[in-house]
PDB file of C-alpha atoms in Angstrom:
ATOM      1  CA  MET A   1       0.481  20.485 -23.640  1.00 93.00           C
ATOM      2  CA  LYS A   2       3.388  18.574 -25.236  1.00 97.00           C
ATOM      3  CA  GLN A   3       2.892  15.129 -26.706  1.00 98.00           C
ATOM      4  CA  VAL A   4       5.247  12.423 -25.374  1.00 98.00           C
ATOM      5  CA  ILE A   5       6.065   9.244 -27.064  1.00 98.00           C
ATOM      6  CA  VAL A   6       7.158   6.105 -25.214  1.00 98.00           C
ATOM      7  CA  SER A   7       8.034   3.171 -27.580  1.00 98.00           C
ATOM      8  CA  ALA A   8       8.434  -0.273 -26.064  1.00 97.00           C
ATOM      9  CA  SER A   9       7.180  -3.695 -25.583  1.00 98.00           C
ATOM     10  CA  PHE A  10       6.259  -3.447 -21.950  1.00 98.00           C
ATOM     11  CA  ASP A  11       6.481  -7.114 -21.702  1.00 97.00           C
ATOM     12  CA  ASP A  12       5.867  -8.564 -18.034  1.00 94.00           C
ATOM     13  CA  LEU A  13       4.962  -5.070 -16.762  1.00 96.00           C
ATOM     14  CA  ARG A  14       6.982  -4.077 -13.626  1.00 95.00           C
ATOM     15  CA  SER A  15       7.464  -1.209 -11.476  1.00 95.00           C
ATOM     16  CA  ARG A  16      10.434   0.098 -13.498  1.00 93.00           C
ATOM     17  CA  HIS A  17       7.896   0.468 -16.533  1.00 95.00           C
ATOM     18  CA  ILE A  18       5.535   2.402 -14.366  1.00 96.00           C
ATOM     19  CA  ARG A  19       8.234   4.620 -13.275  1.00 95.00           C
ATOM     20  CA  LEU A  20       9.149   5.513 -16.691  1.00 95.00           C
ATOM     21  CA  LEU A  21       5.510   6.233 -17.708  1.00 97.00           C
ATOM     22  CA  GLU A  22       4.894   8.415 -14.580  1.00 96.00           C
ATOM     23  CA  GLU A  23       7.908  10.502 -15.192  1.00 94.00           C
ATOM     24  CA  ALA A  24       7.245  10.889 -18.782  1.00 96.00           C
ATOM     25  CA  SER A  25       3.681  12.015 -17.821  1.00 97.00           C
ATOM     26  CA  LYS A  26       5.288  14.901 -16.050  1.00 95.00           C
ATOM     27  CA  LEU A  27       6.608  16.106 -19.456  1.00 96.00           C
ATOM     28  CA  GLY A  28       3.148  16.017 -21.192  1.00 98.00           C
ATOM     29  CA  GLN A  29       0.604  13.621 -22.556  1.00 98.00           C
ATOM     30  CA  VAL A  30       1.961  10.080 -22.718  1.00 98.00           C
ATOM     31  CA  HIS A  31       1.189   8.080 -25.824  1.00 98.00           C
ATOM     32  CA  VAL A  32       2.539   4.639 -25.968  1.00 98.00           C
ATOM     33  CA  LEU A  33       3.845   2.788 -29.098  1.00 98.00           C
ATOM     34  CA  LEU A  34       3.392  -0.848 -27.928  1.00 98.00           C
ATOM     35  CA  TRP A  35       5.322  -3.153 -30.032  1.00 98.00           C
ATOM     36  CA  SER A  36       3.499  -6.009 -31.617  1.00 98.00           C
ATOM     37  CA  ASP A  37       4.360  -9.542 -30.807  1.00 98.00           C
ATOM     38  CA  LYS A  38       6.168  -9.548 -34.255  1.00 97.00           C
ATOM     39  CA  LEU A  39       8.259  -6.644 -33.536  1.00 98.00           C
ATOM     40  CA  ALA A  40       8.946  -7.660 -29.734  1.00 97.00           C
ATOM     41  CA  GLY A  41      10.175 -11.132 -30.800  1.00 96.00           C
ATOM     42  CA  ASN A  42       8.602 -13.900 -28.781  1.00 92.00           C
ATOM     43  CA  PRO A  43       7.453 -11.889 -25.769  1.00 97.00           C
ATOM     44  CA  LYS A  44       6.338 -13.632 -22.468  1.00 95.00           C
ATOM     45  CA  PHE A  45       2.731 -11.989 -22.772  1.00 97.00           C
ATOM     46  CA  PRO A  46       0.901 -11.603 -26.044  1.00 97.00           C
ATOM     47  CA  GLU A  47       0.201  -8.277 -27.406  1.00 98.00           C
ATOM     48  CA  ALA A  48      -3.547  -8.210 -26.466  1.00 98.00           C
ATOM     49  CA  GLU A  49      -2.611  -8.827 -22.833  1.00 98.00           C
ATOM     50  CA  ARG A  50       0.073  -6.190 -22.763  1.00 98.00           C
ATOM     51  CA  LEU A  51      -2.055  -3.720 -24.554  1.00 98.00           C
ATOM     52  CA  TYR A  52      -4.881  -4.268 -21.873  1.00 98.00           C
ATOM     53  CA  LEU A  53      -2.083  -3.614 -19.017  1.00 98.00           C
ATOM     54  CA  VAL A  54      -0.637  -0.520 -20.387  1.00 98.00           C
ATOM     55  CA  GLN A  55      -3.974   0.970 -21.178  1.00 98.00           C
ATOM     56  CA  ALA A  56      -4.958   0.674 -17.523  1.00 98.00           C
ATOM     57  CA  VAL A  57      -2.069   2.660 -16.365  1.00 98.00           C
ATOM     58  CA  ARG A  58      -3.220   6.043 -15.125  1.00 98.00           C
ATOM     59  CA  TYR A  59      -0.161   7.974 -16.430  1.00 98.00           C
ATOM     60  CA  VAL A  60      -1.050   6.903 -20.220  1.00 98.00           C
ATOM     61  CA  SER A  61      -3.137   8.870 -22.398  1.00 98.00           C
ATOM     62  CA  SER A  62      -3.181   6.458 -25.324  1.00 98.00           C
ATOM     63  CA  VAL A  63      -1.743   3.164 -26.549  1.00 98.00           C
ATOM     64  CA  ARG A  64      -1.179   2.190 -30.181  1.00 97.00           C
ATOM     65  CA  LEU A  65      -0.047  -1.162 -31.337  1.00 98.00           C
ATOM     66  CA  VAL A  66       2.604  -0.942 -33.873  1.00 98.00           C
ATOM     67  CA  ASP A  67       5.050  -3.170 -36.080  1.00 98.00           C
ATOM     68  CA  ASP A  68       7.423  -0.268 -36.394  1.00 98.00           C
ATOM     69  CA  PRO A  69       8.805   1.301 -33.278  1.00 98.00           C
ATOM     70  CA  ARG A  70       8.878   4.723 -34.878  1.00 97.00           C
ATOM     71  CA  ASP A  71       5.296   4.649 -36.221  1.00 97.00           C
ATOM     72  CA  THR A  72       3.559   7.462 -34.799  1.00 97.00           C
ATOM     73  CA  GLY A  73       0.685   7.565 -37.226  1.00 96.00           C
ATOM     74  CA  GLN A  74      -1.210  10.725 -36.978  1.00 94.00           C
ATOM     75  CA  LEU A  75       0.359  11.956 -33.880  1.00 95.00           C
ATOM     76  CA  LYS A  76       2.925  14.615 -34.000  1.00 95.00           C
ATOM     77  CA  PRO A  77       5.241  14.348 -31.019  1.00 96.00           C
ATOM     78  CA  ASP A  78       7.088  16.776 -29.101  1.00 97.00           C
ATOM     79  CA  LEU A  79       9.223  14.435 -27.289  1.00 97.00           C
ATOM     80  CA  TRP A  80      10.502  10.722 -27.394  1.00 97.00           C
ATOM     81  CA  VAL A  81      11.253   9.269 -23.933  1.00 96.00           C
ATOM     82  CA  SER A  82      12.854   6.031 -22.929  1.00 93.00           C
ATOM     83  CA  GLU A  83      14.421   4.506 -19.749  1.00 87.00           C
ATOM     84  CA  ASN A  84      17.932   5.710 -20.847  1.00 87.00           C
ATOM     85  CA  ASP A  85      16.660   9.284 -20.942  1.00 86.00           C
ATOM     86  CA  LEU A  86      15.481   9.486 -17.307  1.00 82.00           C
ATOM     87  CA  LYS A  87      17.524   8.772 -14.301  1.00 77.00           C
ATOM     88  CA  LEU A  88      15.142   6.449 -12.330  1.00 76.00           C
ATOM     89  CA  ASP A  89      15.877   5.031  -8.817  1.00 72.00           C
ATOM     90  CA  SER A  90      14.877   1.459  -9.205  1.00 70.00           C
ATOM     91  CA  ASP A  91      14.146   1.446  -5.227  1.00 78.00           C
ATOM     92  CA  ASP A  92      12.133   4.560  -5.189  1.00 83.00           C
ATOM     93  CA  PHE A  93       8.290   3.863  -5.141  1.00 93.00           C
ATOM     94  CA  PRO A  94       6.355   7.039  -4.624  1.00 92.00           C
ATOM     95  CA  VAL A  95       3.034   6.690  -2.886  1.00 94.00           C
ATOM     96  CA  PRO A  96       0.508   7.290  -5.536  1.00 93.00           C
ATOM     97  CA  PRO A  97      -2.147  10.148  -4.795  1.00 93.00           C
ATOM     98  CA  PRO A  98      -5.626   9.273  -4.813  1.00 94.00           C
ATOM     99  CA  MET A  99      -7.054   8.995  -8.342  1.00 91.00           C
ATOM    100  CA  PRO A 100      -9.123  12.291  -8.964  1.00 88.00           C
ATOM    101  CA  GLY A 101     -12.634  11.594  -9.770  1.00 83.00           C
ATOM    102  CA  PRO A 102     -16.353  12.547  -8.819  1.00 80.00           C
ATOM    103  CA  THR A 103     -17.380  12.456  -5.327  1.00 77.00           C
ATOM    104  CA  GLY A 104     -20.505  11.079  -3.820  1.00 86.00           C
ATOM    105  CA  ARG A 105     -19.912   7.313  -4.945  1.00 94.00           C
ATOM    106  CA  LYS A 106     -20.011   4.465  -2.844  1.00 97.00           C
ATOM    107  CA  LYS A 107     -16.720   3.025  -1.192  1.00 97.00           C
ATOM    108  CA  VAL A 108     -15.624  -0.199  -2.164  1.00 98.00           C
ATOM    109  CA  VAL A 109     -12.764  -1.896  -0.670  1.00 98.00           C
ATOM    110  CA  VAL A 110     -10.704  -5.075  -1.850  1.00 98.00           C
ATOM    111  CA  THR A 111      -7.884  -6.790  -0.081  1.00 98.00           C
ATOM    112  CA  GLY A 112      -4.943  -8.985  -1.279  1.00 95.00           C
ATOM    113  CA  CYS A 113      -1.330  -9.501  -1.679  1.00 95.00           C
ATOM    114  CA  TYR A 114      -1.051  -8.507  -5.299  1.00 95.00           C
ATOM    115  CA  ASP A 115       2.459  -9.936  -5.499  1.00 93.00           C
ATOM    116  CA  TRP A 116       3.172 -10.677  -9.073  1.00 90.00           C
ATOM    117  CA  PHE A 117       1.026  -8.214 -10.689  1.00 94.00           C
ATOM    118  CA  HIS A 118      -0.828  -9.462 -13.796  1.00 96.00           C
ATOM    119  CA  SER A 119      -3.915  -8.853 -16.105  1.00 97.00           C
ATOM    120  CA  GLY A 120      -6.269 -10.746 -13.779  1.00 96.00           C
ATOM    121  CA  HIS A 121      -5.802  -7.998 -10.981  1.00 97.00           C
ATOM    122  CA  VAL A 122      -6.622  -5.337 -13.492  1.00 98.00           C
ATOM    123  CA  ARG A 123      -9.615  -7.121 -14.682  1.00 98.00           C
ATOM    124  CA  PHE A 124     -10.636  -7.498 -10.981  1.00 97.00           C
ATOM    125  CA  PHE A 125     -10.279  -3.916 -10.379  1.00 98.00           C
ATOM    126  CA  GLU A 126     -11.938  -2.916 -13.336  1.00 98.00           C
ATOM    127  CA  GLU A 127     -14.957  -4.908 -12.413  1.00 98.00           C
ATOM    128  CA  VAL A 128     -15.122  -3.732  -8.875  1.00 98.00           C
ATOM    129  CA  SER A 129     -14.670  -0.080  -9.754  1.00 97.00           C
ATOM    130  CA  GLN A 130     -17.882  -0.228 -11.450  1.00 97.00           C
ATOM    131  CA  LEU A 131     -19.462  -0.522  -7.940  1.00 97.00           C
ATOM    132  CA  GLY A 132     -18.056   2.755  -6.653  1.00 97.00           C
ATOM    133  CA  ASP A 133     -14.798   4.306  -5.616  1.00 97.00           C
ATOM    134  CA  LEU A 134     -12.204   1.413  -5.278  1.00 98.00           C
ATOM    135  CA  TYR A 135      -9.782   1.151  -2.400  1.00 98.00           C
ATOM    136  CA  VAL A 136      -7.184  -1.447  -2.465  1.00 98.00           C
ATOM    137  CA  CYS A 137      -5.629  -2.612   0.835  1.00 98.00           C
ATOM    138  CA  ILE A 138      -2.694  -4.901   0.267  1.00 98.00           C
ATOM    139  CA  GLY A 139      -0.911  -7.281   2.802  1.00 97.00           C
ATOM    140  CA  ASN A 140       2.212  -6.034   4.492  1.00 98.00           C
ATOM    141  CA  ASP A 141       5.278  -8.066   3.924  1.00 97.00           C
ATOM    142  CA  ALA A 142       5.222  -9.643   7.455  1.00 97.00           C
ATOM    143  CA  ASN A 143       1.653 -10.701   7.223  1.00 97.00           C
ATOM    144  CA  VAL A 144       1.959 -12.051   3.692  1.00 96.00           C
ATOM    145  CA  ARG A 145       4.842 -14.158   4.966  1.00 96.00           C
ATOM    146  CA  LEU A 146       2.821 -15.349   8.061  1.00 95.00           C
ATOM    147  CA  LEU A 147      -0.008 -16.565   5.764  1.00 92.00           C
ATOM    148  CA  LYS A 148       1.956 -17.821   2.739  1.00 91.00           C
ATOM    149  CA  GLY A 149       5.194 -18.938   4.156  1.00 92.00           C
ATOM    150  CA  GLU A 150       8.848 -18.019   3.484  1.00 91.00           C
ATOM    151  CA  GLY A 151       9.545 -16.906  -0.076  1.00 90.00           C
ATOM    152  CA  HIS A 152       6.645 -14.508   0.025  1.00 92.00           C
ATOM    153  CA  PRO A 153       6.004 -12.172  -1.038  1.00 94.00           C
ATOM    154  CA  LEU A 154       8.308 -11.706  -4.104  1.00 92.00           C
ATOM    155  CA  PHE A 155       8.007  -7.858  -4.169  1.00 95.00           C
ATOM    156  CA  PRO A 156       8.098  -5.425  -1.066  1.00 96.00           C
ATOM    157  CA  GLN A 157       5.017  -3.785   0.086  1.00 97.00           C
ATOM    158  CA  GLU A 158       5.995  -0.337  -1.111  1.00 97.00           C
ATOM    159  CA  GLU A 159       6.523  -1.622  -4.704  1.00 97.00           C
ATOM    160  CA  ARG A 160       3.296  -3.570  -4.577  1.00 97.00           C
ATOM    161  CA  ARG A 161       1.363  -0.372  -3.389  1.00 98.00           C
ATOM    162  CA  TYR A 162       3.021   1.565  -6.106  1.00 97.00           C
ATOM    163  CA  MET A 163       1.967  -1.123  -8.868  1.00 97.00           C
ATOM    164  CA  VAL A 164      -1.575  -1.351  -7.656  1.00 98.00           C
ATOM    165  CA  GLY A 165      -1.979   2.408  -7.049  1.00 98.00           C
ATOM    166  CA  SER A 166      -0.910   3.157 -10.731  1.00 98.00           C
ATOM    167  CA  ILE A 167      -3.873   1.644 -12.080  1.00 98.00           C
ATOM    168  CA  ARG A 168      -6.710   3.928 -13.211  1.00 98.00           C
ATOM    169  CA  TYR A 169      -9.579   1.930 -11.894  1.00 98.00           C
ATOM    170  CA  VAL A 170      -8.078   2.334  -8.228  1.00 98.00           C
ATOM    171  CA  LYS A 171      -8.965   5.347  -6.223  1.00 97.00           C
ATOM    172  CA  GLN A 172      -6.209   4.629  -3.730  1.00 97.00           C
ATOM    173  CA  CYS A 173      -3.980   1.823  -2.303  1.00 98.00           C
ATOM    174  CA  LEU A 174      -3.229   1.465   1.126  1.00 98.00           C
ATOM    175  CA  ILE A 175      -0.947  -1.130   3.057  1.00 98.00           C
ATOM    176  CA  ASN A 176      -2.578  -3.009   5.609  1.00 98.00           C
ATOM    177  CA  THR A 177      -1.493  -2.575   9.348  1.00 98.00           C
ATOM    178  CA  GLY A 178      -3.173  -5.622  10.769  1.00 97.00           C
ATOM    179  CA  THR A 179      -2.362  -9.259  11.044  1.00 96.00           C
ATOM    180  CA  GLY A 180      -4.249 -12.366  10.030  1.00 94.00           C
ATOM    181  CA  TRP A 181      -6.836 -13.018   7.270  1.00 92.00           C
ATOM    182  CA  MET A 182      -8.392  -9.675   8.402  1.00 95.00           C
ATOM    183  CA  ASP A 183      -5.311  -7.576   8.374  1.00 97.00           C
ATOM    184  CA  ALA A 184      -7.220  -4.895   6.533  1.00 97.00           C
ATOM    185  CA  ALA A 185      -9.582  -4.348   9.428  1.00 97.00           C
ATOM    186  CA  PRO A 186      -7.735  -1.027  10.707  1.00 98.00           C
ATOM    187  CA  GLU A 187      -7.761   0.374   7.157  1.00 98.00           C
ATOM    188  CA  ILE A 188     -11.471  -0.672   6.797  1.00 98.00           C
ATOM    189  CA  ASP A 189     -12.391   0.977  10.090  1.00 97.00           C
ATOM    190  CA  ARG A 190     -10.837   4.208   8.883  1.00 97.00           C
ATOM    191  CA  LEU A 191     -12.091   4.066   5.306  1.00 97.00           C
ATOM    192  CA  LYS A 192     -15.768   3.233   6.324  1.00 97.00           C
ATOM    193  CA  PRO A 193     -16.621   1.505   3.054  1.00 98.00           C
ATOM    194  CA  ASP A 194     -19.983   0.631   1.927  1.00 98.00           C
ATOM    195  CA  ILE A 195     -18.975  -2.744   0.203  1.00 98.00           C
ATOM    196  CA  TYR A 196     -16.305  -5.294   0.583  1.00 98.00           C
ATOM    197  CA  ALA A 197     -15.576  -7.271  -2.588  1.00 98.00           C
ATOM    198  CA  VAL A 198     -13.736 -10.449  -3.253  1.00 97.00           C
ATOM    199  CA  ASN A 199     -13.363 -12.874  -5.960  1.00 94.00           C
ATOM    200  CA  GLU A 200     -13.960 -16.634  -5.509  1.00 93.00           C
ATOM    201  CA  ASP A 201     -10.629 -17.401  -4.433  1.00 90.00           C
ATOM    202  CA  GLY A 202     -10.680 -14.708  -1.744  1.00 92.00           C
ATOM    203  CA  ASP A 203     -14.060 -15.751  -0.191  1.00 95.00           C
ATOM    204  CA  ARG A 204     -13.398 -16.637   3.425  1.00 94.00           C
ATOM    205  CA  PRO A 205     -15.457 -17.140   6.470  1.00 95.00           C
ATOM    206  CA  GLU A 206     -13.648 -14.414   8.438  1.00 94.00           C
ATOM    207  CA  LYS A 207     -14.355 -11.761   5.720  1.00 95.00           C
ATOM    208  CA  ARG A 208     -18.050 -12.824   5.727  1.00 97.00           C
ATOM    209  CA  GLU A 209     -18.251 -12.546   9.478  1.00 96.00           C
ATOM    210  CA  PHE A 210     -16.293  -9.364   9.577  1.00 96.00           C
ATOM    211  CA  CYS A 211     -18.900  -7.612   7.134  1.00 97.00           C
ATOM    212  CA  ALA A 212     -21.879  -9.006   9.035  1.00 97.00           C
ATOM    213  CA  GLN A 213     -20.667  -7.469  12.176  1.00 97.00           C
ATOM    214  CA  HIS A 214     -19.905  -4.003  10.676  1.00 96.00           C
ATOM    215  CA  GLY A 215     -22.819  -3.905   8.442  1.00 97.00           C
ATOM    216  CA  LEU A 216     -20.848  -4.026   5.073  1.00 98.00           C
ATOM    217  CA  GLN A 217     -22.278  -5.448   1.689  1.00 98.00           C
ATOM    218  CA  TYR A 218     -20.254  -8.480   0.833  1.00 98.00           C
ATOM    219  CA  VAL A 219     -19.899  -8.986  -2.911  1.00 98.00           C
ATOM    220  CA  VAL A 220     -18.263 -12.169  -4.415  1.00 98.00           C
ATOM    221  CA  LEU A 221     -17.295 -11.986  -8.054  1.00 97.00           C
ATOM    222  CA  LYS A 222     -16.259 -14.653 -10.394  1.00 94.00           C
ATOM    223  CA  ARG A 223     -12.728 -14.956 -11.284  1.00 91.00           C
ATOM    224  CA  THR A 224     -13.109 -14.217 -15.071  1.00 92.00           C
ATOM    225  CA  PRO A 225     -10.311 -12.925 -17.329  1.00 94.00           C
ATOM    226  CA  LYS A 226     -10.775 -10.082 -19.796  1.00 95.00           C
ATOM    227  CA  GLU A 227     -12.305 -11.447 -22.967  1.00 95.00           C
ATOM    228  CA  GLY A 228      -9.804 -13.043 -25.095  1.00 95.00           C
ATOM    229  CA  LEU A 229      -7.005 -12.913 -22.436  1.00 96.00           C
ATOM    230  CA  THR A 230      -5.507 -16.000 -20.549  1.00 94.00           C
ATOM    231  CA  LYS A 231      -6.597 -16.676 -17.044  1.00 93.00           C
ATOM    232  CA  ARG A 232      -3.704 -15.757 -14.755  1.00 93.00           C
ATOM    233  CA  SER A 233      -2.625 -16.084 -11.143  1.00 86.00           C
ATOM    234  CA  SER A 234       0.280 -14.895  -9.196  1.00 83.00           C
ATOM    235  CA  THR A 235       1.152 -18.449  -8.152  1.00 78.00           C
ATOM    236  CA  ASP A 236       1.370 -19.770 -11.654  1.00 81.00           C
ATOM    237  CA  LEU A 237       3.621 -16.841 -12.818  1.00 83.00           C
ATOM    238  CA  ARG A 238       6.026 -17.330  -9.989  1.00 72.00           C
ATOM    239  CA  GLY A 239       7.424 -20.002 -12.456  1.00 60.00           C
ATOM    240  CA  PHE A 240       6.766 -18.277 -15.705  1.00 46.00           C
TER     241      PHE A 240
END
């Protein structure tokens, strides 16, 4: 398989970055040369956080932090790929297929908006995926607007599904078809998970009652960032 190099800062990871990595992965194994803070020049997000995010993308084979954008180390690349090399439709968000993996694990579902995607979301997915195959059910645009008000969501449901579904800890990402705080009820009925996991911010009586009625294990996780990283929230990042 060809060795493909992508060299960039990947500051404030967005869907266009994921599209680049996905398309590059169709050409071979993707190795990212991630620009250090010094090379990136005062990035919004520090190198440790950017490294954590890019390492979590399912299309990436390896990530190396560099001070020189051409420093491949021991790698012998066959191709160098950048956004300028690929004709990408910024409004095209393919539905990520289910992540391959062993069968027979418990099914775990989480729900949420995941509007401004950040390292806290990835950390939550990483922790929950240890309980079983992770299915993420995201709020549809109309329901997010109903619950959070005008101006929400910042990113459309197809783009949010694409971002979440690109993370290697996620088995599959679905768009909810229901309404209210339990807008994922139709998807949960179809998936038939064993566990419904939330973080402390997402713990609600409606969810506890739903799990009790449907015989699901309800797990509440503490909202803690990856060691060494800043605690993030989409609300705070809206003005970042």
